[in-house]
Coordinates of C-alpha atoms in Angstrom, one line a residue:
M1 CA -40.2 144.2 228.0
P2 CA -41.7 147.0 225.9
E3 CA -42.7 150.4 227.3
T4 CA -46.4 149.9 226.5
L5 CA -48.6 147.0 227.6
D6 CA -50.0 144.2 225.5
L7 CA -52.5 142.3 227.7
N8 CA -52.6 139.4 225.3
A9 CA -48.9 138.8 225.8
L10 CA -49.3 138.5 229.6
P11 CA -50.1 135.4 231.6
S12 CA -53.8 135.0 232.8
Q13 CA -54.9 136.6 236.0
E14 CA -54.6 133.2 237.8
D15 CA -51.1 132.6 236.6
S16 CA -50.1 136.2 237.3
V17 CA -51.3 135.8 240.9
K18 CA -49.2 132.7 241.3
A19 CA -46.1 134.2 239.7
V20 CA -46.2 137.4 241.9
R21 CA -46.8 135.3 245.0
E22 CA -43.7 133.2 244.2
W23 CA -41.8 136.3 243.5
N24 CA -42.7 137.8 246.8
A25 CA -42.1 134.5 248.7
G26 CA -38.5 134.7 247.5
L27 CA -37.9 138.2 249.1
P28 CA -36.0 138.5 252.4
Q29 CA -39.1 139.6 254.2
Q30 CA -42.8 139.9 253.3
P31 CA -43.6 143.0 251.2
L32 CA -46.2 145.4 252.7
A33 CA -48.9 147.2 250.8
Y34 CA -50.4 150.6 251.7
V35 CA -53.9 150.9 250.1
H36 CA -56.1 154.0 250.4
S37 CA -59.6 154.4 248.7
F38 CA -61.1 157.8 248.0
G39 CA -64.8 158.5 247.5
C40 CA -67.9 156.4 247.8
Q41 CA -68.7 153.2 249.6
L42 CA -68.5 151.2 246.4
N43 CA -65.0 152.5 245.9
V44 CA -64.2 151.4 249.5
A45 CA -65.6 148.0 248.7
D46 CA -63.5 147.8 245.6
G47 CA -60.5 148.7 247.7
E48 CA -61.2 145.8 250.0
S49 CA -61.3 143.5 247.0
L50 CA -58.0 144.9 245.8
C51 CA -56.5 144.1 249.2
G52 CA -57.9 140.6 248.8
V53 CA -56.0 140.2 245.5
L54 CA -52.8 141.7 247.1
Q55 CA -53.1 139.3 250.1
E56 CA -53.4 136.3 247.7
M57 CA -50.2 137.5 246.0
G58 CA -48.4 137.4 249.3
Y59 CA -48.6 141.0 250.5
G60 CA -49.1 142.1 254.1
F61 CA -50.5 145.5 254.9
T62 CA -49.3 148.7 256.6
Q63 CA -50.8 152.1 257.4
D64 CA -47.4 153.7 257.0
T65 CA -46.4 154.7 253.5
A66 CA -42.8 154.8 254.5
Q67 CA -42.9 151.0 255.3
A68 CA -44.6 150.0 252.1
S69 CA -43.2 148.1 249.2
L70 CA -46.4 149.0 247.2
I71 CA -48.6 152.0 247.5
L72 CA -52.0 151.8 245.8
Y73 CA -54.5 154.7 245.6
H74 CA -58.0 153.8 244.5
T75 CA -59.6 157.0 243.2
C76 CA -62.9 158.7 242.8
A77 CA -64.1 160.9 239.9
V78 CA -67.5 162.2 241.2
R79 CA -66.2 165.7 242.3
E80 CA -63.3 167.8 241.4
N81 CA -61.9 168.1 245.0
A82 CA -61.5 164.3 245.1
E83 CA -59.3 164.5 242.0
D84 CA -57.3 167.4 243.5
R85 CA -56.6 165.4 246.6
V86 CA -55.3 162.5 244.6
F87 CA -53.0 164.8 242.5
G88 CA -51.8 166.5 245.7
T89 CA -51.0 163.1 247.3
L90 CA -49.2 161.8 244.2
G91 CA -47.0 164.9 244.3
S92 CA -46.2 164.5 248.0
I93 CA -45.1 160.8 247.8
K94 CA -42.6 161.4 245.0
R95 CA -39.8 161.6 247.5
L96 CA -40.6 158.1 248.7
K97 CA -39.9 156.8 245.2
Q98 CA -36.7 158.8 245.1
E99 CA -35.6 157.3 248.4
N100 CA -36.7 153.8 247.4
P101 CA -36.7 153.2 243.6
A102 CA -38.0 149.7 244.2
L103 CA -41.3 151.1 245.6
I104 CA -44.2 150.3 243.3
L105 CA -46.8 153.1 242.9
C106 CA -50.3 152.2 241.6
V107 CA -53.2 154.5 240.9
T108 CA -56.6 152.9 240.0
G109 CA -60.3 153.6 239.9
C110 CA -62.9 155.9 238.4
M111 CA -60.6 158.9 238.1
T112 CA -57.9 157.1 236.2
A113 CA -60.5 155.5 233.9
Q114 CA -60.7 158.9 232.2
P115 CA -58.2 159.0 229.3
Q116 CA -57.2 162.7 229.9
I117 CA -56.5 161.9 233.6
A118 CA -54.4 158.8 232.7
K119 CA -52.5 161.0 230.2
K120 CA -51.8 163.7 232.8
I121 CA -50.5 161.1 235.3
R122 CA -48.3 159.6 232.6
E123 CA -46.8 162.9 231.6
S124 CA -46.7 164.8 234.9
Y125 CA -46.3 162.1 237.6
R126 CA -43.7 159.8 236.0
H127 CA -42.9 158.2 239.3
V128 CA -46.2 156.3 239.1
D129 CA -45.6 152.8 237.8
I130 CA -49.1 151.3 237.2
V131 CA -52.3 153.0 236.2
L132 CA -55.6 151.1 236.1
G133 CA -59.2 152.1 235.6
T134 CA -62.3 150.4 237.0
S135 CA -61.0 147.0 235.9
A136 CA -58.4 147.1 238.6
V137 CA -59.6 144.1 240.6
S138 CA -59.3 141.9 237.4
R139 CA -56.1 143.4 236.1
L140 CA -53.9 144.2 239.0
A141 CA -52.1 140.9 239.2
Q142 CA -51.1 141.1 235.5
M143 CA -49.9 144.7 235.9
L144 CA -47.7 143.7 238.8
Y145 CA -46.4 140.7 236.8
A146 CA -45.5 143.0 233.9
H147 CA -43.8 145.5 236.3
M148 CA -41.7 142.8 238.0
H149 CA -40.5 141.6 234.7
G150 CA -39.1 144.9 233.6
M151 CA -42.0 147.0 232.3
R152 CA -41.4 150.6 233.3
Y153 CA -45.0 151.7 233.0
A154 CA -48.1 149.6 232.8
Q155 CA -51.5 151.0 232.0
D156 CA -55.0 149.5 231.3
I157 CA -57.9 151.9 231.6
V158 CA -60.3 150.0 229.3
T159 CA -63.7 149.7 231.0
T160 CA -64.6 146.0 231.1
T161 CA -67.8 144.1 231.8
D162 CA -66.2 141.8 234.2
I163 CA -68.0 140.9 237.5
P164 CA -65.2 139.7 239.7
E165 CA -66.2 136.7 241.8
G166 CA -64.3 134.4 244.1
I167 CA -62.2 137.2 245.7
V168 CA -62.0 137.2 249.5
P169 CA -62.0 140.9 250.5
V170 CA -59.8 142.2 253.3
R171 CA -62.5 144.0 255.2
E172 CA -61.9 147.1 257.2
S173 CA -64.4 146.2 259.9
R174 CA -65.0 143.0 261.8
F175 CA -68.8 143.7 262.1
K176 CA -69.8 145.9 259.1
A177 CA -69.5 144.6 255.6
S178 CA -70.3 146.0 252.1
V179 CA -71.6 143.7 249.4
P180 CA -71.7 145.0 245.9
I181 CA -74.8 143.5 244.1
M182 CA -74.4 145.3 240.8
F183 CA -71.9 147.4 238.9
G184 CA -72.2 150.2 236.3
C185 CA -75.1 152.6 235.5
N186 CA -77.5 153.1 232.6
N187 CA -78.9 156.5 233.7
F188 CA -76.5 159.0 232.2
C189 CA -77.4 161.9 234.5
T190 CA -75.8 164.8 232.7
Y191 CA -73.6 165.8 235.6
C192 CA -72.2 162.3 236.3
I193 CA -69.1 160.6 234.9
V194 CA -69.9 157.2 236.4
P195 CA -71.6 155.5 233.3
Y196 CA -68.5 156.4 231.3
V197 CA -66.0 155.0 233.7
R198 CA -67.9 152.0 235.2
G199 CA -69.9 150.9 232.1
R200 CA -73.4 149.6 231.8
E201 CA -75.4 148.0 234.6
R202 CA -74.3 144.4 235.4
S203 CA -76.0 142.5 238.2
R204 CA -74.4 139.7 240.2
L205 CA -76.3 136.4 240.3
P206 CA -78.7 136.4 243.3
E207 CA -77.4 133.1 244.6
R208 CA -73.9 134.6 244.8
I209 CA -75.2 137.5 246.8
I210 CA -77.3 135.4 249.1
D211 CA -74.4 133.0 249.8
E212 CA -72.1 135.9 250.6
V213 CA -74.5 137.6 253.0
R214 CA -75.2 134.3 254.7
G215 CA -71.5 133.7 255.2
L216 CA -71.0 137.2 256.6
V217 CA -73.8 136.7 259.1
A218 CA -72.4 133.3 260.1
N219 CA -69.1 135.1 260.7
G220 CA -70.7 137.6 263.1
Y221 CA -71.2 140.6 260.8
K222 CA -74.0 142.8 262.2
E223 CA -74.6 145.3 259.3
I224 CA -74.6 144.4 255.6
M225 CA -74.6 147.3 253.1
L226 CA -75.8 146.3 249.6
L227 CA -74.1 148.5 247.0
G228 CA -74.6 149.6 243.5
Q229 CA -74.6 152.8 241.4
N230 CA -78.3 152.3 241.0
V231 CA -79.0 149.5 243.5
N232 CA -82.8 149.4 243.1
S233 CA -82.5 148.6 239.3
Y234 CA -80.8 145.3 240.3
G235 CA -81.7 142.3 238.2
K236 CA -83.0 144.1 235.1
D237 CA -80.2 142.7 233.0
L238 CA -80.5 139.1 234.3
E239 CA -82.4 136.7 232.1
N240 CA -85.2 135.4 234.3
G241 CA -83.5 137.1 237.3
M242 CA -85.1 138.3 240.5
D243 CA -85.7 142.0 241.0
F244 CA -84.5 144.1 243.9
P245 CA -87.5 143.8 246.2
T246 CA -87.5 140.0 245.8
L247 CA -83.8 139.9 246.6
L248 CA -84.4 141.9 249.8
R249 CA -87.1 139.5 250.9
E250 CA -84.8 136.5 250.2
L251 CA -82.0 138.1 252.2
D252 CA -84.5 138.8 255.0
K253 CA -85.0 135.0 255.4
I254 CA -81.4 134.5 256.6
E255 CA -81.5 133.8 260.3
G256 CA -79.4 135.9 262.7
E257 CA -79.0 139.3 264.4
F258 CA -78.1 141.7 261.7
W259 CA -79.3 144.7 259.7
I260 CA -79.4 145.2 255.9
R261 CA -78.9 148.7 254.4
F262 CA -78.5 149.7 250.7
M263 CA -77.5 152.6 248.5
S264 CA -77.8 154.4 246.3
S265 CA -81.4 154.3 245.1
H266 CA -82.7 156.1 242.0
P267 CA -86.2 157.6 242.5
K268 CA -87.4 156.3 239.2
D269 CA -86.8 152.7 240.4
A270 CA -88.1 153.2 243.9
T271 CA -91.2 151.1 243.5
P272 CA -94.0 150.5 246.0
E273 CA -92.8 146.9 246.2
M274 CA -89.4 148.0 247.3
M275 CA -90.8 150.3 249.9
D276 CA -93.2 147.5 251.1
A277 CA -90.1 145.3 251.6
L278 CA -88.4 148.1 253.6
L279 CA -91.4 148.4 255.9
E280 CA -92.1 144.7 256.3
C281 CA -88.7 142.9 256.4
K282 CA -87.4 142.5 260.0
H283 CA -83.7 142.7 258.9
L284 CA -84.0 145.8 256.8
A285 CA -83.0 149.1 258.5
K286 CA -85.8 151.6 258.6
H287 CA -84.1 154.2 256.5
L288 CA -84.1 155.1 252.8
H289 CA -81.6 157.3 251.0
L290 CA -83.5 158.7 248.0
P291 CA -81.5 161.4 246.1
V292 CA -83.8 164.1 244.7
Q293 CA -80.9 166.3 243.6
C294 CA -83.1 169.4 242.9
G295 CA -86.6 170.7 243.5
S296 CA -87.1 172.1 240.0
D297 CA -88.6 170.2 237.2
A298 CA -86.7 172.3 234.7
V299 CA -83.4 171.5 236.3
L300 CA -84.3 167.8 236.8
E301 CA -85.0 167.6 233.1
R302 CA -81.6 169.2 232.3
M303 CA -80.0 166.7 234.7
N304 CA -81.8 163.8 232.8
R305 CA -83.2 162.5 236.1
R306 CA -86.3 161.1 234.5
Y307 CA -88.8 162.1 237.2
T308 CA -90.6 165.2 238.2
V309 CA -90.9 166.8 241.6
A310 CA -94.5 165.6 241.9
Q311 CA -93.5 162.0 241.0
Y312 CA -90.7 162.1 243.6
L313 CA -93.1 163.4 246.3
E314 CA -95.6 160.6 245.4
K315 CA -93.0 158.1 246.5
V316 CA -92.3 160.0 249.7
D317 CA -96.1 160.1 250.4
Y318 CA -96.4 156.4 249.8
I319 CA -93.9 155.4 252.5
R320 CA -94.9 158.1 254.9
S321 CA -98.5 157.1 254.6
R322 CA -97.5 153.8 256.2
D323 CA -95.0 155.2 258.6
A324 CA -95.3 159.0 259.2
E325 CA -91.8 159.2 260.8
F326 CA -89.9 156.9 258.4
S327 CA -86.4 158.2 258.1
L328 CA -85.4 159.7 254.7
T329 CA -82.2 161.3 253.6
T330 CA -81.2 162.7 250.2
D331 CA -78.5 164.2 248.0
L332 CA -78.8 167.8 246.7
I333 CA -76.8 169.6 244.1
V334 CA -76.7 173.4 244.4
G335 CA -75.8 175.6 241.4
F336 CA -76.4 173.2 238.6
P337 CA -75.8 175.2 235.3
D338 CA -78.2 178.0 235.0
E339 CA -80.1 177.2 238.2
S340 CA -82.3 180.2 238.8
A341 CA -83.4 181.7 242.1
E342 CA -86.8 180.2 241.5
D343 CA -85.3 176.8 240.8
F344 CA -83.4 176.9 244.1
E345 CA -86.5 178.0 246.0
G346 CA -88.1 174.8 244.7
T347 CA -85.3 172.8 246.4
L348 CA -86.0 174.5 249.7
A349 CA -89.7 173.8 249.3
V350 CA -89.0 170.1 248.8
M351 CA -86.9 170.1 251.9
R352 CA -89.6 171.7 253.9
Q353 CA -92.2 169.3 252.7
V354 CA -90.2 166.0 253.0
R355 CA -88.4 167.1 256.2
Y356 CA -85.3 164.9 255.6
D357 CA -83.3 163.7 258.6
N358 CA -80.1 164.6 256.8
V359 CA -79.0 165.9 253.4
Y360 CA -75.7 165.4 251.6
S361 CA -75.4 168.6 249.6
F362 CA -72.8 169.7 247.1
I363 CA -72.1 172.7 244.9
Y364 CA -72.1 171.5 241.3
S365 CA -68.7 170.3 240.2
K366 CA -68.0 170.2 236.4
R367 CA -66.9 166.8 235.1
T368 CA -65.2 166.8 231.7
G369 CA -66.9 164.4 229.3
T370 CA -70.4 164.9 230.7
K371 CA -73.2 166.9 229.0
A372 CA -73.5 169.3 231.8
A373 CA -69.9 170.3 231.5
V374 CA -70.7 172.3 228.3
M375 CA -74.0 173.8 229.5
P376 CA -74.1 177.6 229.8
D377 CA -74.1 178.9 233.4
A378 CA -74.9 182.4 234.3
T379 CA -75.0 181.8 238.1
T380 CA -72.0 183.2 239.9
D381 CA -69.9 181.3 242.4
A382 CA -71.0 183.8 245.1
E383 CA -74.7 183.1 244.4
K384 CA -74.0 179.4 244.6
S385 CA -72.2 179.8 248.0
E386 CA -75.0 181.9 249.4
R387 CA -77.6 179.3 248.3
M388 CA -75.6 176.6 249.9
Q389 CA -75.5 178.4 253.2
R390 CA -79.3 178.9 253.1
L391 CA -79.8 175.3 252.4
L392 CA -77.5 174.2 255.3
A393 CA -79.3 176.6 257.7
L394 CA -82.7 175.2 256.7
Q395 CA -81.5 171.6 257.1
R396 CA -80.0 172.3 260.6
E397 CA -83.4 173.7 261.6
I398 CA -85.3 170.7 260.3
S399 CA -82.8 168.2 261.8
V400 CA -83.1 169.7 265.2
E401 CA -86.9 169.5 265.1
N402 CA -86.9 165.9 263.6
N403 CA -84.5 164.6 266.2
R404 CA -86.8 165.6 269.0
R405 CA -89.1 162.7 268.1
F406 CA -86.6 160.3 269.6
L407 CA -86.5 162.1 273.0
G408 CA -87.5 159.7 275.8
R409 CA -87.5 156.7 273.5
T410 CA -85.4 153.6 273.8
I411 CA -83.9 152.6 270.4
R412 CA -81.7 149.9 269.0
V413 CA -78.2 151.0 268.1
L414 CA -75.2 149.2 266.6
A415 CA -72.2 150.5 268.5
D416 CA -69.4 151.2 266.0
G417 CA -66.7 153.2 267.7
Q418 CA -65.5 155.7 270.2
S419 CA -66.5 159.3 270.0
R420 CA -63.8 161.5 268.4
K421 CA -64.6 164.5 270.7
R422 CA -65.4 162.5 273.8
P423 CA -63.4 159.3 274.0
E424 CA -65.3 158.1 277.0
M425 CA -68.4 157.9 274.9
L426 CA -69.3 155.4 272.2
T427 CA -71.2 156.2 268.9
G428 CA -73.4 154.1 266.7
R429 CA -76.2 154.2 264.3
S430 CA -79.8 153.4 264.9
A431 CA -82.1 151.5 262.4
E432 CA -83.2 155.0 261.3
N433 CA -79.5 155.8 260.5
M434 CA -79.4 158.4 263.3
L435 CA -76.0 159.0 264.9
V436 CA -76.3 158.2 268.6
E437 CA -73.7 158.9 271.3
F438 CA -73.8 157.2 274.7
A439 CA -71.5 156.1 277.6
G440 CA -70.3 152.5 277.3
A441 CA -67.3 150.2 277.5
P442 CA -65.2 149.7 274.3
E443 CA -66.1 146.0 274.5
L444 CA -69.6 146.9 273.3
I445 CA -68.2 148.1 269.9
G446 CA -69.6 145.7 267.2
T447 CA -72.7 144.8 269.2
F448 CA -76.4 145.9 269.3
V449 CA -77.4 147.9 272.4
D450 CA -80.5 149.6 273.6
V451 CA -80.1 153.3 274.3
E452 CA -82.6 155.6 276.0
I453 CA -82.5 159.0 274.3
T454 CA -82.1 161.9 276.8
E455 CA -80.8 164.8 274.6
T456 CA -81.2 165.7 270.9
H457 CA -79.0 168.0 268.9
N458 CA -78.5 168.9 265.2
G459 CA -76.1 166.2 264.1
L460 CA -76.7 163.5 266.7
I461 CA -78.8 162.3 269.6
T462 CA -77.4 161.2 273.0
G463 CA -78.6 158.9 275.7
H464 CA -77.6 156.1 278.1
L465 CA -77.7 152.3 278.0

């Protein structure tokens, strides 16, 4: 076969799946795949779908790269350190390819959807066999077919508008499931590469989503996470489609013992109707992640966020007027190009006013291909680091004070694992998304329990059954 790939010359996805499955069935033993997803929860959900495709093609799975016949890394492009981790990993597994030339190495995802990254992998990591962008779920079978029929290197990084349906994911958890409800983004925040690598917003049909969630609940899943790059703009691209608040209320009609969460929300699309659904629906967890990113109107305008600080705070006031203790978390970027000391003080002021239960904060990371990447920036790295430390210190103070509101209360918790530091303890999340630690038997993992809170700390609250 030729060195480069002509998709038109390959069998369809369905035929490629069948051909690879027959190929694998003829091997002396079942081939094993090692799959690792970097980055956000939507990436993890994509990774579970990729595992579903691999399982359909006859692969089993392993957590040991040395035992794998195929290694697949599903990558993230949001921050530079995520890309650095991938390149470091690709370098470290080169020896596996040298020891086993039949090993198939795949790199997929948002990172490899960028042409300059795909080019770097092609030139500097020649032991990689297959490179796919965000169309990986739809294209993987064809790439494997091409590789197994002699193609040395297969690449397809074209962003497609496909909405993959009918794939049965191989889920990492037996009681928590992610359900993508839309793909892509129309916002073009100047710091973000996502619209360029995942394309425009595309919503799944509501009946598909409702059927999937109903099936998960019937199979015992206790927490359903609805996912999208801009989840609360769901349905805007559907002709006569339902909007996000209506979808939430339809999902709430499903009978069973389960929670629904969702992320990420864009403040410009966080409508009163959405917040009303959050407050009124029995299955919706009482927590909203609402990324503000910065507390300066000037910076928000340069970010192309399309709201002001005052407009953001109006939304906070709306939900807090109905529930004064409603749990809010946010994302914050420190050191966006030319962020002034006054701009940063605005961020601290928003934190003091909103009093988030938690913040996910990052020092700005330049992404090639975005508008922010070419903006002038006079702020030094030392100034950015100092601001980050001040932000973290303030949030620790707020978290400690916020967490005291749970002291003496009994709250509902979904037990999801054993504590890393104290194996005799279990951890879980409350409806408010609080991390809770308590003594309990491992058999409780995956069930709802009631925990009376006896101690509160910065990062977690503790109690007993």
